[in-house]
Amino acid sequence: MQRLFILATLLLAFVNITFAQTFGPDVLVDTSTVARWGLRYADIALDSDSNVGVTWISLAPDNDIVNFAKSEDEGQSWQKVVVCDSPLQHWWDMRACPALAFDPQDNPWVVWQYYIWESTTDASIHISQSLNGGLSFESSHIVGLSNGTERQTIAIDENGTVYVPSLWAPGLNCIVLYCGNYSQRYETPVNPSSLRPGWFPDFQSVGRDTIYIVFRADSLDYSKPDLIYFSQSTDAGTTFAEPVLVSEAPLMGHYGVTDPAITVDETNTIYVTWSDDRMGDRDIYLAKSFDGGVSFSEEVRVNSMIEGMQSRPKIAYHRLYGLFVLYQVGTDSSDIFVVRSVDGGTTFGERISPVDSSYQLYEQDVGEITIDDSGHLYVAFIDNRHGEYNLFVTKATIPPTEVYEDEDERLLPENFWLSQNYPNPFNNFTVIRYRLARPCWVHLGIFNIQGQLVRLLQNGQKSAGSYQVLWDGMDTSGHRVASGVYLYVLRAGSQLIVKKLLLLR
């Protein structure tokens, strides 16, 4: 046991070393033009085939141009497309805050804000979609208004429903394009009247019809200022749950909480990160929810170095490779760093710069971070190494987080086992865990009490080891099943286990 513990420690150290050595090279996304006045804001996302998409706004004379580019060779080369380059209505108008998501058909959607020169706060929210995988984009639609949030985001669920935030009186709203249809647009308040408008929202879709939101808000009397809240909708944004306080620590003082970001893992553990200045300078914190957002754990500080202004965190998770947080250090002259956690966000390794070492002396701004199933971790960032600001993407190849006793033998369970699902009862989705002592054919299905198959979750050969499977309460046709008692049945080789679960709508 002691030898195994030492080996695990060494392997985890090796994981961090490998992480540090695999970034690069930095790839300039747009090599055809260099915007005269620089560039601001960027986002990155993956389609279902792990092709990489980016969006950004380049500043040309008398215009702000919304761009999209796609790479089908792991970020080595990029095909650029202009999303919107229509002339600005006034000299001081501005396009800003682009965000990107792919729908279930792998078509990209880009959303951005258009600030009106006659107002310092008002902006219209524009959205454009591609119908051919990003080769071209349709004319944009104005889907809502915003007071200006310094941030935009977009999420698309498995039904193709599009979710976009709007910060407008009386508060934070969620704009919904049901199944991606502009004619089925509706807008729903997120924060209650007891809270002042929510700022810096971030969205995360989960399965079908479920959207998670984190945002900053103040109480009406400012007795609870600058706090991070979580809310969710399980009916495609028709209604939202009462917001839950993510962290109570800022109640001790005005900590300037900003930039919350959210992700979720396959067990529905929710991770929320943000920046605040409780230690004097700004630091990055992370809190987790193990019960679907009902409550959150005590936060941990993500950055190990407390000197400097750590801000604008972005977060990505993959079940095989761990949790990653990208953030910015500094204000006028900034650097960016990535940290990794291989224990579910309990601890984080040393920070790593994803930028080529010869260019780290230049100023970088945070874009976004994402990771694919092959362990390719992509970071989009803005850099002024060429005099003007340009968009770069760099990639790291991440080793899995599993620990091996030797090269050929994974630590194996000793028994065949099926867990009780968690949570139970549930109304959104639930996780089923099982383990196999030896390789065998596995059949895991959901049945109603009449013995009829509702959903086949797994059917195939599996190696010995531990597994976890999520059921979202849908049947084989993608329809929501009714409340009631269901059976989940695991057949592994010649062995069979049956357990009950309870679904409450």
Short mmCIF file of C-alpha atoms in Angstrom, two decimals:
data_model
loop_
_atom_site.label_atom_id
_atom_site.label_comp_id
_atom_site.label_asym_id
_atom_site.label_seq_id
_atom_site.Cartn_x
_atom_site.Cartn_y
_atom_site.Cartn_z
CA MET A 1 0.00 0.00 0.00
CA GLN A 2 2.80 2.44 0.87
CA ARG A 3 4.58 1.60 -2.41
CA LEU A 4 1.37 2.22 -4.30
CA PHE A 5 0.81 5.58 -2.57
CA ILE A 6 4.33 6.72 -3.43
CA LEU A 7 3.88 5.56 -7.01
CA ALA A 8 0.58 7.42 -7.30
CA THR A 9 2.20 10.60 -5.96
CA LEU A 10 5.05 10.34 -8.45
CA LEU A 11 2.66 9.70 -11.32
CA LEU A 12 0.52 12.71 -10.42
CA ALA A 13 3.68 14.83 -10.30
CA PHE A 14 4.60 13.46 -13.73
CA VAL A 15 1.15 14.45 -14.97
CA ASN A 16 1.80 18.08 -14.02
CA ILE A 17 5.29 18.05 -15.58
CA THR A 18 3.89 16.64 -18.82
CA PHE A 19 1.15 19.26 -18.72
CA ALA A 20 3.80 21.98 -18.51
CA GLN A 21 5.80 20.66 -21.44
CA THR A 22 3.09 20.06 -24.02
CA PHE A 23 1.71 23.55 -24.80
CA GLY A 24 2.47 25.10 -28.14
CA PRO A 25 3.17 26.27 -30.64
CA ASP A 26 0.99 29.38 -30.64
CA VAL A 27 -0.96 29.50 -33.91
CA LEU A 28 -2.06 32.84 -35.36
CA VAL A 29 -5.68 32.25 -36.36
CA ASP A 30 -6.12 35.03 -38.90
CA THR A 31 -3.05 35.35 -41.13
CA SER A 32 -4.78 37.22 -43.97
CA THR A 33 -5.39 40.55 -42.25
CA VAL A 34 -4.17 42.42 -39.21
CA ALA A 35 -6.73 44.79 -37.78
CA ARG A 36 -5.42 48.34 -37.73
CA TRP A 37 -6.74 49.12 -34.27
CA GLY A 38 -6.19 45.74 -32.74
CA LEU A 39 -8.63 43.12 -31.51
CA ARG A 40 -10.73 42.47 -28.44
CA TYR A 41 -12.69 39.53 -27.03
CA ALA A 42 -12.62 35.90 -28.18
CA ASP A 43 -14.38 32.57 -27.57
CA ILE A 44 -13.65 28.94 -28.47
CA ALA A 45 -15.81 25.80 -28.73
CA LEU A 46 -15.75 22.24 -30.08
CA ASP A 47 -18.19 20.44 -32.35
CA SER A 48 -19.10 16.77 -31.88
CA ASP A 49 -16.16 15.68 -34.07
CA SER A 50 -13.70 17.71 -31.93
CA ASN A 51 -13.21 20.28 -34.68
CA VAL A 52 -12.30 23.62 -33.10
CA GLY A 53 -14.17 26.86 -33.69
CA VAL A 54 -13.28 30.38 -32.57
CA THR A 55 -15.01 33.72 -32.79
CA TRP A 56 -13.60 37.19 -32.28
CA ILE A 57 -14.11 40.83 -33.23
CA SER A 58 -11.43 42.63 -35.20
CA LEU A 59 -11.33 46.40 -35.19
CA ALA A 60 -10.99 47.87 -38.67
CA PRO A 61 -11.12 51.58 -39.56
CA ASP A 62 -14.71 52.76 -39.07
CA ASN A 63 -15.98 49.25 -38.36
CA ASP A 64 -15.99 46.30 -35.97
CA ILE A 65 -16.02 42.93 -37.74
CA VAL A 66 -17.38 39.72 -36.22
CA ASN A 67 -15.35 36.71 -37.37
CA PHE A 68 -15.48 32.92 -37.12
CA ALA A 69 -12.77 30.39 -37.94
CA LYS A 70 -12.72 26.61 -37.85
CA SER A 71 -9.87 24.12 -37.65
CA GLU A 72 -10.19 20.47 -38.66
CA ASP A 73 -6.54 19.60 -37.93
CA GLU A 74 -6.33 20.17 -34.17
CA GLY A 75 -5.73 23.90 -34.39
CA GLN A 76 -2.83 23.86 -36.85
CA SER A 77 -4.64 25.73 -39.65
CA TRP A 78 -7.79 27.81 -39.77
CA GLN A 79 -10.49 28.68 -42.30
CA LYS A 80 -11.84 32.16 -41.59
CA VAL A 81 -15.36 33.41 -42.35
CA VAL A 82 -16.83 36.87 -41.73
CA VAL A 83 -19.99 36.61 -39.63
CA CYS A 84 -20.95 40.30 -39.74
CA ASP A 85 -19.20 43.28 -41.30
CA SER A 86 -22.13 45.60 -41.96
CA PRO A 87 -21.22 49.28 -41.42
CA LEU A 88 -21.69 50.73 -37.96
CA GLN A 89 -24.61 53.13 -37.69
CA HIS A 90 -22.55 55.80 -35.90
CA TRP A 91 -18.85 56.53 -35.52
CA TRP A 92 -18.73 55.55 -31.84
CA ASP A 93 -20.94 52.48 -32.04
CA MET A 94 -19.19 49.25 -31.12
CA ARG A 95 -19.58 45.49 -31.52
CA ALA A 96 -18.25 43.52 -28.56
CA CYS A 97 -18.38 40.36 -26.45
CA PRO A 98 -18.78 37.59 -29.05
CA ALA A 99 -19.62 34.08 -27.87
CA LEU A 100 -19.80 30.76 -29.70
CA ALA A 101 -21.60 27.41 -29.44
CA PHE A 102 -22.27 24.49 -31.77
CA ASP A 103 -25.74 22.98 -32.14
CA PRO A 104 -26.43 19.21 -32.37
CA GLN A 105 -25.97 19.38 -36.16
CA ASP A 106 -22.47 20.86 -35.65
CA ASN A 107 -23.53 24.24 -36.98
CA PRO A 108 -21.96 27.20 -35.14
CA TRP A 109 -23.97 30.04 -33.62
CA VAL A 110 -22.33 33.37 -32.78
CA VAL A 111 -23.83 36.01 -30.49
CA TRP A 112 -22.49 39.51 -29.77
CA GLN A 113 -23.54 42.89 -28.42
CA TYR A 114 -23.94 46.11 -30.37
CA TYR A 115 -23.39 49.19 -28.22
CA ILE A 116 -25.19 52.34 -29.31
CA TRP A 117 -23.16 55.55 -29.27
CA GLU A 118 -26.02 57.66 -27.90
CA SER A 119 -26.08 55.57 -24.72
CA THR A 120 -23.29 54.46 -22.40
CA THR A 121 -25.23 51.42 -21.22
CA ASP A 122 -27.70 50.15 -23.82
CA ALA A 123 -26.81 47.42 -26.28
CA SER A 124 -28.72 45.19 -28.64
CA ILE A 125 -28.00 41.47 -28.71
CA HIS A 126 -27.33 40.04 -32.17
CA ILE A 127 -27.12 36.39 -33.14
CA SER A 128 -26.17 34.64 -36.35
CA GLN A 129 -26.13 30.96 -37.26
CA SER A 130 -24.44 28.87 -39.91
CA LEU A 131 -26.38 26.19 -41.75
CA ASN A 132 -23.35 24.54 -43.36
CA GLY A 133 -20.93 23.85 -40.55
CA GLY A 134 -19.37 27.31 -40.53
CA LEU A 135 -18.66 27.86 -44.24
CA SER A 136 -21.00 30.87 -44.22
CA PHE A 137 -23.42 32.61 -41.86
CA GLU A 138 -26.99 33.81 -42.17
CA SER A 139 -27.92 37.44 -41.64
CA SER A 140 -27.99 38.30 -37.97
CA HIS A 141 -31.13 38.72 -35.86
CA ILE A 142 -31.63 41.10 -32.96
CA VAL A 143 -32.97 38.84 -30.21
CA GLY A 144 -32.92 41.19 -27.22
CA LEU A 145 -31.51 44.17 -25.38
CA SER A 146 -28.91 44.50 -22.67
CA ASN A 147 -27.62 47.16 -20.33
CA GLY A 148 -24.12 46.07 -21.22
CA THR A 149 -22.55 43.31 -19.14
CA GLU A 150 -18.96 43.37 -20.35
CA ARG A 151 -19.67 39.75 -21.25
CA GLN A 152 -21.88 37.64 -23.47
CA THR A 153 -22.43 33.89 -23.48
CA ILE A 154 -24.46 31.31 -25.37
CA ALA A 155 -25.46 27.71 -24.63
CA ILE A 156 -27.24 25.15 -26.81
CA ASP A 157 -28.79 21.98 -25.39
CA GLU A 158 -29.20 18.55 -26.99
CA ASN A 159 -32.55 19.60 -28.50
CA GLY A 160 -30.88 22.52 -30.27
CA THR A 161 -32.55 25.06 -27.97
CA VAL A 162 -30.46 28.23 -27.75
CA TYR A 163 -30.01 30.18 -24.49
CA VAL A 164 -28.62 33.74 -24.34
CA PRO A 165 -28.54 36.15 -21.36
CA SER A 166 -30.07 39.61 -21.42
CA LEU A 167 -29.39 42.11 -18.67
CA TRP A 168 -32.35 44.44 -18.79
CA ALA A 169 -34.78 45.91 -16.29
CA PRO A 170 -35.82 44.52 -13.93
CA GLY A 171 -32.84 42.15 -13.98
CA LEU A 172 -31.19 39.19 -15.64
CA ASN A 173 -33.33 37.45 -18.24
CA CYS A 174 -32.78 34.34 -20.33
CA ILE A 175 -33.61 34.62 -24.03
CA VAL A 176 -34.65 31.26 -25.46
CA LEU A 177 -34.88 30.16 -29.09
CA TYR A 178 -36.68 26.85 -28.65
CA CYS A 179 -35.07 24.17 -30.85
CA GLY A 180 -33.13 26.99 -32.52
CA ASN A 181 -36.30 28.51 -33.97
CA TYR A 182 -36.51 32.32 -34.06
CA SER A 183 -40.31 32.10 -34.24
CA GLN A 184 -40.34 30.27 -30.90
CA ARG A 185 -38.49 32.96 -28.98
CA TYR A 186 -39.38 33.75 -25.37
CA GLU A 187 -37.66 35.55 -22.52
CA THR A 188 -37.78 34.58 -18.84
CA PRO A 189 -36.59 36.44 -15.71
CA VAL A 190 -33.82 34.64 -13.83
CA ASN A 191 -33.28 36.70 -10.69
CA PRO A 192 -36.20 37.60 -8.38
CA SER A 193 -37.26 41.15 -7.56
CA SER A 194 -35.34 40.98 -4.26
CA LEU A 195 -32.06 41.13 -6.19
CA ARG A 196 -30.64 43.92 -8.28
CA PRO A 197 -29.76 43.00 -11.87
CA GLY A 198 -27.36 40.09 -12.22
CA TRP A 199 -24.00 40.82 -13.80
CA PHE A 200 -21.38 38.73 -15.60
CA PRO A 201 -23.66 35.75 -16.33
CA ASP A 202 -22.36 32.41 -17.58
CA PHE A 203 -24.54 29.62 -18.99
CA GLN A 204 -24.07 25.83 -19.16
CA SER A 205 -26.55 23.52 -20.90
CA VAL A 206 -27.04 20.00 -19.52
CA GLY A 207 -28.72 17.34 -21.65
CA ARG A 208 -32.15 18.31 -22.93
CA ASP A 209 -34.13 21.33 -21.71
CA THR A 210 -31.81 22.05 -18.77
CA ILE A 211 -29.74 25.20 -18.38
CA TYR A 212 -27.51 26.21 -15.45
CA ILE A 213 -26.71 29.89 -14.81
CA VAL A 214 -24.28 31.68 -12.51
CA PHE A 215 -24.31 35.44 -12.09
CA ARG A 216 -23.38 38.25 -9.73
CA ALA A 217 -26.10 40.25 -8.04
CA ASP A 218 -26.71 42.69 -5.19
CA SER A 219 -29.55 42.81 -2.69
CA LEU A 220 -31.92 45.75 -3.09
CA ASP A 221 -30.60 47.48 0.03
CA TYR A 222 -26.97 46.51 -0.73
CA SER A 223 -26.77 44.62 2.56
CA LYS A 224 -25.56 41.65 0.49
CA PRO A 225 -23.43 43.16 -2.26
CA ASP A 226 -21.43 41.47 -4.99
CA LEU A 227 -22.51 37.88 -4.42
CA ILE A 228 -22.46 34.92 -6.80
CA TYR A 229 -25.76 33.11 -7.35
CA PHE A 230 -26.74 29.91 -9.14
CA SER A 231 -30.07 29.20 -10.81
CA GLN A 232 -31.37 26.54 -13.15
CA SER A 233 -34.23 25.70 -15.46
CA THR A 234 -35.30 22.15 -16.30
CA ASP A 235 -38.09 23.15 -18.70
CA ALA A 236 -36.12 24.82 -21.50
CA GLY A 237 -35.99 28.21 -19.80
CA THR A 238 -39.74 28.53 -19.22
CA THR A 239 -39.20 28.92 -15.48
CA PHE A 240 -36.13 29.30 -13.26
CA ALA A 241 -35.54 28.08 -9.72
CA GLU A 242 -34.98 30.51 -6.86
CA PRO A 243 -31.30 31.53 -7.02
CA VAL A 244 -28.94 29.79 -4.59
CA LEU A 245 -26.03 31.62 -2.97
CA VAL A 246 -22.78 30.01 -4.12
CA SER A 247 -20.51 31.57 -1.48
CA GLU A 248 -21.23 33.42 1.75
CA ALA A 249 -17.65 34.59 2.26
CA PRO A 250 -18.20 37.95 0.51
CA LEU A 251 -20.81 38.80 3.17
CA MET A 252 -17.87 39.70 5.41
CA GLY A 253 -17.05 42.66 3.18
CA HIS A 254 -17.31 44.18 -0.25
CA TYR A 255 -15.03 41.89 -2.20
CA GLY A 256 -15.66 43.04 -5.74
CA VAL A 257 -16.82 39.63 -6.93
CA THR A 258 -16.73 39.32 -10.72
CA ASP A 259 -16.51 36.94 -13.67
CA PRO A 260 -18.23 33.74 -12.51
CA ALA A 261 -17.80 30.74 -14.81
CA ILE A 262 -19.50 27.34 -14.65
CA THR A 263 -19.05 23.78 -15.84
CA VAL A 264 -20.54 20.42 -14.87
CA ASP A 265 -19.22 16.86 -14.90
CA GLU A 266 -20.87 13.56 -15.83
CA THR A 267 -22.10 13.00 -12.24
CA ASN A 268 -23.82 16.43 -12.20
CA THR A 269 -21.19 17.91 -9.90
CA ILE A 270 -21.31 21.63 -10.63
CA TYR A 271 -18.12 23.71 -10.55
CA VAL A 272 -18.27 27.50 -10.22
CA THR A 273 -15.23 29.75 -10.28
CA TRP A 274 -14.93 33.51 -9.88
CA SER A 275 -12.58 36.35 -8.90
CA ASP A 276 -12.72 38.51 -5.76
CA ASP A 277 -10.36 40.72 -3.74
CA ARG A 278 -10.85 39.48 -0.15
CA MET A 279 -7.05 39.11 0.21
CA GLY A 280 -6.32 42.61 -1.09
CA ASP A 281 -5.27 41.69 -4.59
CA ARG A 282 -7.71 39.68 -6.69
CA ASP A 283 -7.70 35.87 -6.47
CA ILE A 284 -9.56 33.02 -8.16
CA TYR A 285 -11.91 30.81 -6.11
CA LEU A 286 -13.89 27.66 -6.84
CA ALA A 287 -16.93 26.08 -5.17
CA LYS A 288 -18.71 22.81 -5.97
CA SER A 289 -22.22 21.45 -5.68
CA PHE A 290 -22.78 17.72 -5.28
CA ASP A 291 -26.59 17.93 -5.11
CA GLY A 292 -27.53 19.55 -8.40
CA GLY A 293 -27.15 23.13 -7.22
CA VAL A 294 -29.14 22.91 -3.98
CA SER A 295 -26.04 23.86 -1.97
CA PHE A 296 -22.37 24.58 -2.56
CA SER A 297 -19.21 23.56 -0.75
CA GLU A 298 -16.83 25.95 0.93
CA GLU A 299 -14.69 27.54 -1.76
CA VAL A 300 -10.99 26.88 -2.33
CA ARG A 301 -8.47 29.32 -3.74
CA VAL A 302 -7.36 28.21 -7.20
CA ASN A 303 -4.19 30.26 -7.61
CA SER A 304 -1.22 29.35 -5.38
CA MET A 305 0.48 32.75 -5.74
CA ILE A 306 -1.51 35.49 -4.03
CA GLU A 307 0.48 38.44 -5.37
CA GLY A 308 -1.00 40.24 -8.35
CA MET A 309 -4.46 40.71 -9.81
CA GLN A 310 -5.89 37.31 -10.79
CA SER A 311 -9.10 37.75 -12.77
CA ARG A 312 -11.37 36.62 -15.63
CA PRO A 313 -11.34 32.86 -14.91
CA LYS A 314 -12.53 30.37 -17.52
CA ILE A 315 -13.16 26.71 -16.72
CA ALA A 316 -13.18 23.37 -18.55
CA TYR A 317 -13.67 19.79 -17.40
CA HIS A 318 -13.22 16.32 -18.87
CA ARG A 319 -13.79 13.09 -16.97
CA LEU A 320 -10.51 11.58 -18.22
CA TYR A 321 -8.25 14.61 -17.91
CA GLY A 322 -9.47 16.66 -14.97
CA LEU A 323 -10.50 20.22 -14.25
CA PHE A 324 -8.75 23.23 -15.81
CA VAL A 325 -8.96 26.93 -14.96
CA LEU A 326 -7.57 29.63 -17.25
CA TYR A 327 -7.11 33.10 -15.79
CA GLN A 328 -5.37 36.42 -16.27
CA VAL A 329 -2.79 38.06 -14.02
CA GLY A 330 -2.22 41.81 -14.11
CA THR A 331 -4.16 44.73 -15.47
CA ASP A 332 -2.32 47.04 -17.88
CA SER A 333 0.33 44.42 -18.67
CA SER A 334 -1.24 40.99 -18.39
CA ASP A 335 -0.18 37.35 -18.49
CA ILE A 336 -2.36 34.26 -18.70
CA PHE A 337 -1.99 30.97 -16.85
CA VAL A 338 -3.66 27.56 -16.66
CA VAL A 339 -3.95 25.37 -13.56
CA ARG A 340 -5.11 21.77 -13.41
CA SER A 341 -6.87 19.72 -10.74
CA VAL A 342 -6.86 15.92 -10.88
CA ASP A 343 -8.93 15.48 -7.69
CA GLY A 344 -12.16 17.21 -8.63
CA GLY A 345 -11.14 20.74 -7.72
CA THR A 346 -9.93 20.03 -4.18
CA THR A 347 -6.35 21.02 -5.02
CA PHE A 348 -4.67 22.59 -8.02
CA GLY A 349 -1.18 22.19 -9.43
CA GLU A 350 1.28 24.94 -10.23
CA ARG A 351 0.23 27.50 -12.77
CA ILE A 352 1.50 27.05 -16.33
CA SER A 353 1.75 29.68 -19.05
CA PRO A 354 0.25 28.34 -22.29
CA VAL A 355 2.14 30.97 -24.30
CA ASP A 356 5.37 30.24 -26.19
CA SER A 357 8.22 31.15 -23.85
CA SER A 358 9.78 33.61 -26.31
CA TYR A 359 6.56 35.66 -26.36
CA GLN A 360 5.57 35.63 -22.68
CA LEU A 361 6.99 39.13 -22.21
CA TYR A 362 4.17 40.52 -24.36
CA GLU A 363 0.70 41.32 -23.11
CA GLN A 364 -1.95 38.60 -23.29
CA ASP A 365 -5.67 38.71 -22.62
CA VAL A 366 -7.83 35.73 -21.68
CA GLY A 367 -10.04 34.25 -24.36
CA GLU A 368 -11.45 30.83 -23.50
CA ILE A 369 -10.46 27.21 -22.79
CA THR A 370 -11.87 23.83 -23.91
CA ILE A 371 -10.77 20.18 -24.05
CA ASP A 372 -11.73 17.28 -26.34
CA ASP A 373 -12.01 13.52 -25.80
CA SER A 374 -8.43 12.95 -26.99
CA GLY A 375 -6.97 15.18 -24.28
CA HIS A 376 -6.29 18.15 -26.55
CA LEU A 377 -6.60 21.24 -24.35
CA TYR A 378 -7.13 24.40 -26.40
CA VAL A 379 -6.57 27.94 -25.16
CA ALA A 380 -7.63 30.97 -27.17
CA PHE A 381 -5.97 34.24 -26.23
CA ILE A 382 -5.18 37.70 -27.55
CA ASP A 383 -1.57 38.85 -27.84
CA ASN A 384 0.26 41.99 -29.03
CA ARG A 385 3.56 40.38 -30.10
CA HIS A 386 3.12 41.76 -33.63
CA GLY A 387 2.39 45.29 -32.46
CA GLU A 388 -1.36 45.02 -32.85
CA TYR A 389 -3.59 42.59 -30.97
CA ASN A 390 -4.20 39.27 -32.70
CA LEU A 391 -5.99 36.04 -31.86
CA PHE A 392 -3.88 32.96 -31.14
CA VAL A 393 -4.79 29.39 -30.24
CA THR A 394 -2.41 27.02 -28.51
CA LYS A 395 -2.84 23.35 -27.67
CA ALA A 396 -1.61 20.99 -24.96
CA THR A 397 -1.85 17.20 -25.02
CA ILE A 398 -3.01 16.13 -21.57
CA PRO A 399 -2.37 12.66 -20.09
CA PRO A 400 -5.33 10.95 -18.39
CA THR A 401 -5.71 11.30 -14.64
CA GLU A 402 -5.95 7.54 -13.98
CA VAL A 403 -3.11 6.08 -11.90
CA TYR A 404 -1.62 2.73 -12.95
CA GLU A 405 0.33 0.25 -10.83
CA ASP A 406 2.43 -0.49 -13.92
CA GLU A 407 2.15 0.11 -17.65
CA ASP A 408 -0.14 -2.83 -18.31
CA GLU A 409 -2.23 -3.26 -15.19
CA ARG A 410 -4.92 -0.83 -14.08
CA LEU A 411 -6.05 -0.97 -10.46
CA LEU A 412 -9.08 -3.27 -10.65
CA PRO A 413 -12.08 -3.74 -8.36
CA GLU A 414 -12.38 -7.06 -6.61
CA ASN A 415 -16.16 -7.49 -6.85
CA PHE A 416 -19.08 -7.03 -9.21
CA TRP A 417 -21.14 -4.12 -7.84
CA LEU A 418 -24.03 -1.80 -8.74
CA SER A 419 -24.70 1.39 -6.78
CA GLN A 420 -27.96 2.96 -5.80
CA ASN A 421 -28.52 5.82 -8.22
CA TYR A 422 -27.81 9.35 -6.98
CA PRO A 423 -29.72 11.54 -6.49
CA ASN A 424 -32.78 9.46 -5.71
CA PRO A 425 -35.53 10.60 -6.07
CA PHE A 426 -34.52 12.89 -8.97
CA ASN A 427 -36.26 15.23 -11.40
CA ASN A 428 -33.50 16.12 -13.85
CA PHE A 429 -30.92 13.40 -14.19
CA THR A 430 -29.31 10.76 -12.03
CA VAL A 431 -26.02 8.87 -11.99
CA ILE A 432 -25.64 5.08 -11.84
CA ARG A 433 -22.26 3.60 -10.92
CA TYR A 434 -21.06 0.02 -11.31
CA ARG A 435 -17.83 -1.92 -11.29
CA LEU A 436 -16.62 -5.08 -12.99
CA ALA A 437 -14.06 -7.52 -11.61
CA ARG A 438 -13.25 -8.86 -15.08
CA PRO A 439 -13.97 -8.06 -18.74
CA CYS A 440 -17.48 -8.99 -19.86
CA TRP A 441 -20.43 -7.96 -21.98
CA VAL A 442 -22.52 -5.32 -20.18
CA HIS A 443 -26.19 -4.54 -20.68
CA LEU A 444 -27.54 -1.62 -18.59
CA GLY A 445 -31.12 -0.53 -19.16
CA ILE A 446 -34.04 1.37 -17.65
CA PHE A 447 -37.37 -0.49 -17.46
CA ASN A 448 -40.85 0.50 -16.32
CA ILE A 449 -42.68 -1.57 -13.71
CA GLN A 450 -44.40 -3.54 -16.51
CA GLY A 451 -40.97 -4.77 -17.58
CA GLN A 452 -40.88 -2.73 -20.81
CA LEU A 453 -37.54 -1.27 -21.88
CA VAL A 454 -37.55 2.52 -21.54
CA ARG A 455 -33.93 3.35 -22.37
CA LEU A 456 -30.84 1.28 -23.11
CA LEU A 457 -27.91 3.06 -21.48
CA GLN A 458 -25.07 0.68 -22.26
CA ASN A 459 -24.74 -2.45 -24.37
CA GLY A 460 -21.28 -3.74 -25.21
CA GLN A 461 -18.00 -5.25 -24.10
CA LYS A 462 -16.39 -3.56 -21.09
CA SER A 463 -13.00 -4.00 -19.46
CA ALA A 464 -12.65 -4.60 -15.74
CA GLY A 465 -12.95 -1.36 -13.81
CA SER A 466 -15.38 1.21 -12.43
CA TYR A 467 -17.95 3.04 -14.54
CA GLN A 468 -20.63 5.68 -14.14
CA VAL A 469 -23.60 6.38 -16.41
CA LEU A 470 -26.02 9.31 -16.48
CA TRP A 471 -29.74 8.99 -17.21
CA ASP A 472 -31.58 12.21 -18.05
CA GLY A 473 -35.12 10.89 -17.64
CA MET A 474 -35.64 10.47 -21.39
CA ASP A 475 -36.79 7.39 -23.25
CA THR A 476 -35.22 5.94 -26.39
CA SER A 477 -37.09 8.44 -28.58
CA GLY A 478 -35.86 11.42 -26.58
CA HIS A 479 -39.17 12.06 -24.82
CA ARG A 480 -39.45 12.90 -21.13
CA VAL A 481 -40.87 9.93 -19.23
CA ALA A 482 -43.54 10.33 -16.58
CA SER A 483 -42.97 10.42 -12.85
CA GLY A 484 -42.90 7.07 -11.13
CA VAL A 485 -40.87 4.06 -10.08
CA TYR A 486 -38.50 2.57 -12.63
CA LEU A 487 -36.09 -0.34 -12.57
CA TYR A 488 -32.50 -0.21 -13.71
CA VAL A 489 -31.05 -3.57 -14.64
CA LEU A 490 -27.37 -4.42 -15.00
CA ARG A 491 -26.47 -7.70 -16.68
CA ALA A 492 -22.72 -8.37 -16.70
CA GLY A 493 -21.89 -11.72 -18.24
CA SER A 494 -24.02 -14.26 -16.37
CA GLN A 495 -24.68 -11.97 -13.40
CA LEU A 496 -27.77 -9.80 -12.97
CA ILE A 497 -28.63 -7.00 -10.52
CA VAL A 498 -31.91 -5.06 -10.40
CA LYS A 499 -32.54 -1.87 -8.40
CA LYS A 500 -35.38 0.66 -8.17
CA LEU A 501 -35.25 4.41 -8.75
CA LEU A 502 -37.85 7.16 -8.36
CA LEU A 503 -38.42 9.96 -10.88
CA LEU A 504 -40.35 13.04 -9.70
CA ARG A 505 -41.35 15.67 -12.26
#
